[in-house]
């Protein structure tokens, strides 16, 4: 049943100021540059708008989906018959926290801006996050991490919307962060509205140098010139996915426009015109070959959106 007419009507009555796009290509909002149209995509400017949007979308049958920068997403070619709520365009405020060395950021703030904000105040701890191209909401959901750092080390608390229970502030412990997992990955209906990070006072120049060093390491080892969603697979216990894929001779393996990167075998890249079907088929081919040759099962880290 078409839910959009009722959604448009209720939105016009309750939230006339929110920007909403019709049939917005997901390829414009995912770093893979893949995905057909979302029936509706809304761009809230603050937490109140996000809460209301989610409620209206749910009520009308739009199965709301909240996304950040779309840097860990694979979206179906046929599009998504859902309300996509995109936080990164307008819900980005970052402020100093209420306690010393704390910083609070809205869900859509980019991790790069957050790390930069902290660095300018001589606050360390987020250097690892500076080169991760996601948002605060996506970063908390995925417990994003790199170069020995992860959100779990610096997250103090997050304000989370639960559809049935309302808005609650949860401690880092209650958010249950572990490797590429959190309460949010188990509860896809829950939404991070904002998060507070407890950082450490340090030297701004050294923090900046550390961020530049990590970015240089990224540029040297990752195929950042091609669209991708970063590491496609989770790190299997005791192994590195990229090393296993390389050892199986799969660098350069291609399905349609999707390819195992020659530079970093852990990245599947869009060489031009790749579809979701191409990437999915390549994921399956890599999984099958790696399992056959090493006995290790690779699990996707990238989140595959249900249309
Ligand atoms: C070039 C490149 C390099 C990368 N390097 C790294 C890396 O070093 N380390 C790493 O961990 N990841 C890395 N990634 C992956 C990605 O950037 C992270 O997973 C990031 O945390 C995703 O954030 P996002 O805002 O883009 O989330 P999205 O991709 O938009 O969403 C990811 C998931 O989070 C959910 N989500 C988003 N916002 C919210 C919210 N407000 N509330 C609840 N759920 C939400 C979505 O529904 C989805 O399930 C890389 C990606 C690319 C393209």
Short mmCIF file of C-alpha atoms and ligand atoms in Angstrom, two decimals:
data_model
loop_
_atom_site.label_atom_id
_atom_site.label_comp_id
_atom_site.label_asym_id
_atom_site.label_seq_id
_atom_site.Cartn_x
_atom_site.Cartn_y
_atom_site.Cartn_z
CA UNK A 1 0.00 0.00 0.00
CA UNK A 2 1.28 3.47 -0.83
CA UNK A 3 2.10 5.31 2.38
CA UNK A 4 3.51 8.47 0.83
CA UNK A 5 0.27 10.42 0.33
CA UNK A 6 -0.65 10.15 4.01
CA UNK A 7 2.96 10.91 5.01
CA UNK A 8 3.06 14.05 2.83
CA UNK A 9 -0.25 15.20 4.31
CA UNK A 10 0.76 14.67 7.94
CA UNK A 11 4.17 16.21 7.35
CA UNK A 12 2.67 19.35 5.81
CA UNK A 13 0.46 19.69 8.90
CA UNK A 14 3.06 18.96 11.59
CA UNK A 15 6.48 19.78 10.15
CA UNK A 16 6.07 22.13 7.20
CA UNK A 17 9.65 23.47 7.54
CA UNK A 18 11.51 20.20 7.07
CA UNK A 19 13.15 19.64 3.69
CA UNK A 20 11.88 16.43 2.07
CA UNK A 21 12.94 15.00 -1.29
CA UNK A 22 10.83 12.61 -3.37
CA UNK A 23 12.42 9.64 -5.15
CA UNK A 24 15.88 10.78 -4.07
CA UNK A 25 18.64 8.51 -5.46
CA UNK A 26 20.42 6.71 -2.61
CA UNK A 27 23.51 6.74 -4.86
CA UNK A 28 23.87 10.43 -3.97
CA UNK A 29 23.95 9.60 -0.26
CA UNK A 30 26.18 6.53 -0.13
CA UNK A 31 29.97 6.50 -0.49
CA UNK A 32 29.64 3.46 -2.81
CA UNK A 33 27.60 5.75 -5.14
CA UNK A 34 25.11 2.90 -5.48
CA UNK A 35 21.37 2.65 -4.85
CA UNK A 36 18.03 3.46 -6.46
CA UNK A 37 15.57 6.08 -5.22
CA UNK A 38 14.27 6.44 -1.69
CA UNK A 39 10.54 7.21 -1.88
CA UNK A 40 11.03 10.01 0.64
CA UNK A 41 14.21 11.41 2.13
CA UNK A 42 14.01 13.98 4.92
CA UNK A 43 16.74 16.21 6.30
CA UNK A 44 16.00 17.20 9.93
CA UNK A 45 17.82 20.18 11.43
CA UNK A 46 17.53 19.16 15.07
CA UNK A 47 16.55 16.36 17.42
CA UNK A 48 12.96 17.51 17.81
CA UNK A 49 12.40 17.37 14.05
CA UNK A 50 14.04 13.94 13.87
CA UNK A 51 11.80 12.56 16.64
CA UNK A 52 8.65 13.90 14.95
CA UNK A 53 9.71 12.76 11.49
CA UNK A 54 10.36 9.27 12.76
CA UNK A 55 6.97 9.15 14.47
CA UNK A 56 5.08 10.39 11.39
CA UNK A 57 6.99 7.98 9.13
CA UNK A 58 6.24 5.07 11.43
CA UNK A 59 2.57 5.97 11.79
CA UNK A 60 2.13 6.16 8.00
CA UNK A 61 3.91 2.85 7.27
CA UNK A 62 7.10 4.44 5.88
CA UNK A 63 9.43 2.13 7.90
CA UNK A 64 11.86 4.95 8.80
CA UNK A 65 15.56 4.37 8.28
CA UNK A 66 18.07 6.79 9.79
CA UNK A 67 21.38 7.21 7.98
CA UNK A 68 24.43 9.39 8.47
CA UNK A 69 26.99 9.85 5.69
CA UNK A 70 26.11 6.53 4.06
CA UNK A 71 29.74 5.38 4.25
CA UNK A 72 28.94 1.90 5.48
CA UNK A 73 25.84 1.22 3.39
CA UNK A 74 24.89 -0.86 0.39
CA UNK A 75 21.53 0.21 -0.96
CA UNK A 76 19.35 -1.83 -3.38
CA UNK A 77 19.27 -0.95 -7.09
CA UNK A 78 15.47 -1.02 -7.17
CA UNK A 79 15.31 1.67 -4.50
CA UNK A 80 13.88 1.80 -1.00
CA UNK A 81 10.15 2.15 -0.44
CA UNK A 82 10.79 3.82 2.92
CA UNK A 83 11.27 7.14 4.65
CA UNK A 84 15.04 7.70 4.82
CA UNK A 85 16.03 10.26 7.44
CA UNK A 86 19.41 11.74 6.51
CA UNK A 87 21.16 13.42 9.44
CA UNK A 88 24.42 14.60 7.91
CA UNK A 89 23.03 17.49 5.86
CA UNK A 90 21.67 19.69 8.63
CA UNK A 91 21.84 18.09 12.10
CA UNK A 92 25.47 18.78 12.89
CA UNK A 93 25.90 20.95 15.97
CA UNK A 94 29.03 20.39 18.09
CA UNK A 95 29.44 22.08 21.47
CA UNK A 96 31.69 21.88 24.51
CA UNK A 97 30.23 19.42 27.01
CA UNK A 98 29.02 20.23 30.49
CA UNK A 99 32.05 18.72 32.22
CA UNK A 100 35.74 19.60 31.59
CA UNK A 101 37.25 18.00 28.45
CA UNK A 102 33.87 16.75 27.25
CA UNK A 103 32.39 17.46 23.80
CA UNK A 104 28.79 16.91 22.70
CA UNK A 105 27.82 16.40 19.06
CA UNK A 106 24.59 15.94 17.13
CA UNK A 107 24.10 12.64 15.29
CA UNK A 108 24.84 14.13 11.88
CA UNK A 109 28.12 15.84 12.80
CA UNK A 110 31.00 14.32 10.87
CA UNK A 111 33.69 12.50 12.84
CA UNK A 112 36.28 14.62 11.00
CA UNK A 113 34.71 17.88 12.25
CA UNK A 114 34.31 16.44 15.73
CA UNK A 115 37.99 15.45 15.91
CA UNK A 116 38.97 18.85 14.52
CA UNK A 117 36.77 20.68 17.07
CA UNK A 118 38.43 18.71 19.88
CA UNK A 119 41.93 19.26 18.50
CA UNK A 120 41.47 23.04 18.34
CA UNK A 121 40.65 22.96 22.06
CA UNK A 122 43.67 20.80 22.86
CA UNK A 123 41.53 17.74 23.54
CA UNK A 124 42.88 14.35 22.50
CA UNK A 125 41.33 10.92 22.12
CA UNK A 126 39.53 11.31 18.79
CA UNK A 127 42.59 11.31 16.53
CA UNK A 128 41.72 7.80 15.30
CA UNK A 129 38.29 9.02 14.17
CA UNK A 130 39.50 11.97 12.10
CA UNK A 131 39.89 9.93 8.90
CA UNK A 132 36.73 7.82 9.28
CA UNK A 133 34.27 9.40 6.84
CA UNK A 134 31.10 8.75 8.90
CA UNK A 135 28.98 10.73 11.34
CA UNK A 136 28.64 10.59 15.11
CA UNK A 137 25.39 8.55 14.84
CA UNK A 138 26.86 6.06 12.39
CA UNK A 139 30.11 5.95 14.36
CA UNK A 140 28.37 5.12 17.64
CA UNK A 141 26.11 2.56 15.95
CA UNK A 142 29.10 0.78 14.34
CA UNK A 143 31.57 1.46 17.20
CA UNK A 144 33.80 2.84 14.46
CA UNK A 145 37.48 2.38 15.03
CA UNK A 146 40.91 2.56 13.45
CA UNK A 147 44.60 2.40 14.33
CA UNK A 148 43.96 1.04 17.81
CA UNK A 149 41.22 3.55 18.71
CA UNK A 150 37.46 3.01 18.82
CA UNK A 151 34.40 4.99 19.86
CA UNK A 152 34.06 2.86 22.99
CA UNK A 153 37.25 4.40 24.43
CA UNK A 154 35.93 7.97 24.31
CA UNK A 155 32.13 7.77 24.32
CA UNK A 156 30.67 8.90 27.63
CA UNK A 157 26.94 8.71 26.82
CA UNK A 158 24.41 9.06 24.04
CA UNK A 159 20.88 10.38 23.85
CA UNK A 160 18.85 7.69 22.10
CA UNK A 161 15.29 7.68 20.80
CA UNK A 162 13.44 4.40 21.31
CA UNK A 163 10.13 4.28 19.44
CA UNK A 164 8.19 2.70 22.31
CA UNK A 165 9.97 4.15 25.35
CA UNK A 166 10.89 7.65 24.14
CA UNK A 167 14.19 9.48 24.54
CA UNK A 168 16.74 8.15 27.06
CA UNK A 169 20.35 8.98 27.90
CA UNK A 170 22.46 5.83 27.97
CA UNK A 171 25.97 5.42 29.34
CA UNK A 172 28.70 3.95 27.15
CA UNK A 173 28.37 0.67 29.09
CA UNK A 174 24.62 0.51 28.48
CA UNK A 175 25.24 1.07 24.75
CA UNK A 176 27.13 -2.24 24.75
CA UNK A 177 29.83 -1.30 22.25
CA UNK A 178 32.13 -4.02 20.94
CA UNK A 179 33.87 -4.70 17.63
CA UNK A 180 31.56 -3.14 14.94
CA UNK A 181 28.59 -3.77 17.22
CA UNK A 182 26.40 -1.80 19.63
CA UNK A 183 22.93 -1.81 21.09
CA UNK A 184 21.97 0.11 17.92
CA UNK A 185 23.04 -2.70 15.57
CA UNK A 186 20.75 -5.01 17.59
CA UNK A 187 17.95 -2.43 17.70
CA UNK A 188 17.76 -0.83 14.22
CA UNK A 189 14.60 1.04 15.29
CA UNK A 190 16.54 3.05 17.91
CA UNK A 191 18.13 6.36 16.89
CA UNK A 192 21.14 8.21 18.30
CA UNK A 193 20.22 11.89 18.61
CA UNK A 194 23.48 13.13 20.11
CA UNK A 195 26.54 11.82 21.91
CA UNK A 196 29.00 13.12 24.49
CA UNK A 197 32.68 12.22 24.41
CA UNK A 198 35.04 12.37 27.37
CA UNK A 199 38.43 13.44 26.05
CA UNK A 200 41.84 14.13 27.57
CA UNK A 201 43.66 17.45 27.75
CA UNK A 202 46.73 17.40 25.51
CA UNK A 203 48.85 19.47 23.19
CA UNK A 204 46.92 20.71 20.11
CA UNK A 205 50.02 20.65 17.89
CA UNK A 206 50.79 17.03 18.77
CA UNK A 207 47.14 16.02 18.34
CA UNK A 208 47.10 17.66 14.88
CA UNK A 209 50.37 15.92 13.92
CA UNK A 210 48.96 12.57 15.00
CA UNK A 211 45.81 13.13 12.91
CA UNK A 212 47.92 14.08 9.86
CA UNK A 213 50.10 11.01 10.34
CA UNK A 214 47.08 8.68 10.50
CA UNK A 215 45.56 10.33 7.41
CA UNK A 216 48.83 9.85 5.51
CA UNK A 217 48.82 6.15 6.47
CA UNK A 218 45.24 5.87 5.22
CA UNK A 219 46.05 7.53 1.89
CA UNK A 220 49.06 5.27 1.41
CA UNK A 221 47.17 2.02 2.04
CA UNK A 222 43.52 2.59 1.03
CA UNK A 223 41.96 3.11 -2.43
CA UNK A 224 40.41 6.46 -1.44
CA UNK A 225 40.24 7.54 -5.10
CA UNK A 226 37.42 5.03 -5.75
CA UNK A 227 33.90 4.89 -4.26
CA UNK A 228 33.63 2.22 -1.57
CA UNK A 229 32.26 1.60 1.90
CA UNK A 230 35.67 1.10 3.47
CA UNK A 231 36.48 -2.41 4.69
CA UNK A 232 33.76 -4.61 3.26
CA UNK A 233 34.26 -7.44 5.74
CA UNK A 234 34.70 -7.61 9.49
CA UNK A 235 38.04 -8.73 10.85
CA UNK A 236 37.72 -12.49 11.49
CA UNK A 237 39.20 -13.54 14.84
CA UNK A 238 42.93 -14.14 14.45
CA UNK A 239 43.09 -12.87 10.85
CA UNK A 240 42.85 -9.78 8.66
CA UNK A 241 40.19 -9.99 5.95
CA UNK A 242 42.34 -8.12 3.42
CA UNK A 243 45.32 -10.42 3.95
CA UNK A 244 43.18 -13.56 3.54
CA UNK A 245 41.58 -12.19 0.35
CA UNK A 246 45.00 -11.27 -1.02
CA UNK A 247 46.45 -14.71 -0.14
CA UNK A 248 43.58 -16.32 -2.07
CA UNK A 249 44.68 -14.37 -5.15
CA UNK A 250 41.48 -12.33 -5.36
CA UNK A 251 42.90 -8.82 -5.83
CA UNK A 252 41.38 -7.36 -8.99
CA UNK A 253 38.51 -9.90 -9.10
CA UNK A 254 35.60 -8.12 -10.77
CA UNK A 255 31.84 -8.58 -11.10
CA UNK A 256 30.33 -5.92 -13.37
CA UNK A 257 31.59 -2.58 -12.09
CA UNK A 258 32.55 -3.92 -8.65
CA UNK A 259 36.12 -4.96 -7.99
CA UNK A 260 38.35 -6.22 -5.19
CA UNK A 261 40.78 -3.32 -4.85
CA UNK A 262 44.31 -3.96 -6.12
CA UNK A 263 45.61 -1.56 -3.46
CA UNK A 264 43.82 -3.03 -0.42
CA UNK A 265 42.07 -6.37 -0.84
CA UNK A 266 39.76 -5.64 2.11
CA UNK A 267 38.04 -2.91 0.08
CA UNK A 268 35.50 -3.69 -2.64
CA UNK A 269 35.35 -0.64 -4.91
CA UNK A 270 33.01 0.77 -7.52
CA UNK A 271 35.11 1.04 -10.70
CA UNK A 272 32.23 2.80 -12.47
CA UNK A 273 28.60 1.85 -12.89
CA UNK A 274 28.66 -0.87 -10.22
CA UNK A 275 25.23 -1.97 -9.04
CA UNK A 276 24.17 -3.32 -5.68
CA UNK A 277 23.75 -6.70 -7.43
CA UNK A 278 27.39 -6.53 -8.65
CA UNK A 279 28.71 -5.79 -5.16
CA UNK A 280 26.52 -8.46 -3.55
CA UNK A 281 27.68 -11.06 -6.09
CA UNK A 282 31.32 -10.06 -5.52
CA UNK A 283 30.88 -10.30 -1.73
CA UNK A 284 29.50 -13.82 -2.16
CA UNK A 285 32.27 -14.84 -4.57
CA UNK A 286 34.96 -13.59 -2.17
CA UNK A 287 33.30 -15.31 0.80
CA UNK A 288 33.06 -18.61 -1.11
CA UNK A 289 36.69 -18.54 -2.34
CA UNK A 290 38.13 -17.53 1.03
CA UNK A 291 36.13 -20.21 2.83
CA UNK A 292 37.12 -22.88 0.31
CA UNK A 293 40.82 -22.01 0.51
CA UNK A 294 41.23 -21.11 4.20
CA UNK A 295 38.16 -22.37 6.08
CA UNK A 296 37.51 -18.82 7.38
CA UNK A 297 34.02 -17.35 7.01
CA UNK A 298 34.05 -13.64 6.16
CA UNK A 299 31.12 -11.63 7.49
CA UNK A 300 30.17 -8.33 5.82
CA UNK A 301 30.85 -5.18 7.83
CA UNK A 302 28.92 -3.10 5.32
CA UNK A 303 25.23 -2.77 6.20
CA UNK A 304 22.88 -3.94 3.45
CA UNK A 305 19.68 -1.90 3.45
CA UNK A 306 16.40 -3.76 3.16
CA UNK A 307 14.25 -1.99 0.55
C1 LIG B 1 36.98 5.20 2.63
C2 LIG B 1 36.34 4.66 3.88
C3 LIG B 1 37.13 4.39 4.99
C4 LIG B 1 36.52 3.88 6.17
N1 LIG B 1 37.32 3.63 7.25
C5 LIG B 1 36.77 3.17 8.37
C6 LIG B 1 37.57 2.91 9.52
O1 LIG B 1 38.76 3.13 9.54
N2 LIG B 1 36.96 2.42 10.63
C7 LIG B 1 35.62 2.16 10.66
O2 LIG B 1 35.12 1.73 11.72
N3 LIG B 1 34.85 2.39 9.59
C8 LIG B 1 35.37 2.89 8.46
N4 LIG B 1 34.59 3.13 7.36
C9 LIG B 1 33.14 2.78 7.42
C10 LIG B 1 32.23 3.91 7.92
O3 LIG B 1 32.80 5.19 7.69
C11 LIG B 1 31.91 3.75 9.40
O4 LIG B 1 31.22 2.53 9.66
C12 LIG B 1 31.05 4.90 9.93
O5 LIG B 1 30.92 4.77 11.31
C13 LIG B 1 29.65 4.95 9.29
O6 LIG B 1 29.09 6.20 9.60
P1 LIG B 1 27.96 6.83 8.67
O7 LIG B 1 27.51 8.10 9.28
O8 LIG B 1 28.42 6.93 7.28
O9 LIG B 1 26.83 5.74 8.82
P2 LIG B 1 25.88 5.14 7.68
O10 LIG B 1 26.71 4.41 6.70
O11 LIG B 1 24.99 6.20 7.18
O12 LIG B 1 25.06 4.09 8.54
C14 LIG B 1 25.71 2.95 9.10
C15 LIG B 1 24.74 2.30 10.10
O13 LIG B 1 24.54 3.19 11.17
C16 LIG B 1 23.13 3.46 11.32
N5 LIG B 1 23.00 4.84 11.76
C17 LIG B 1 23.45 5.97 11.15
N6 LIG B 1 23.11 7.04 11.88
C18 LIG B 1 22.44 6.59 12.96
C19 LIG B 1 21.82 7.21 14.08
N7 LIG B 1 21.82 8.54 14.24
N8 LIG B 1 21.21 6.42 15.01
C20 LIG B 1 21.21 5.07 14.87
N9 LIG B 1 21.75 4.43 13.83
C21 LIG B 1 22.37 5.19 12.89
C22 LIG B 1 22.54 3.22 9.93
O14 LIG B 1 21.17 2.93 10.00
C23 LIG B 1 23.37 2.02 9.48
O15 LIG B 1 22.88 0.82 10.03
C24 LIG B 1 35.13 3.64 6.20
C25 LIG B 1 34.36 3.92 5.07
C26 LIG B 1 34.95 4.44 3.93
C27 LIG B 1 34.09 4.77 2.74
#
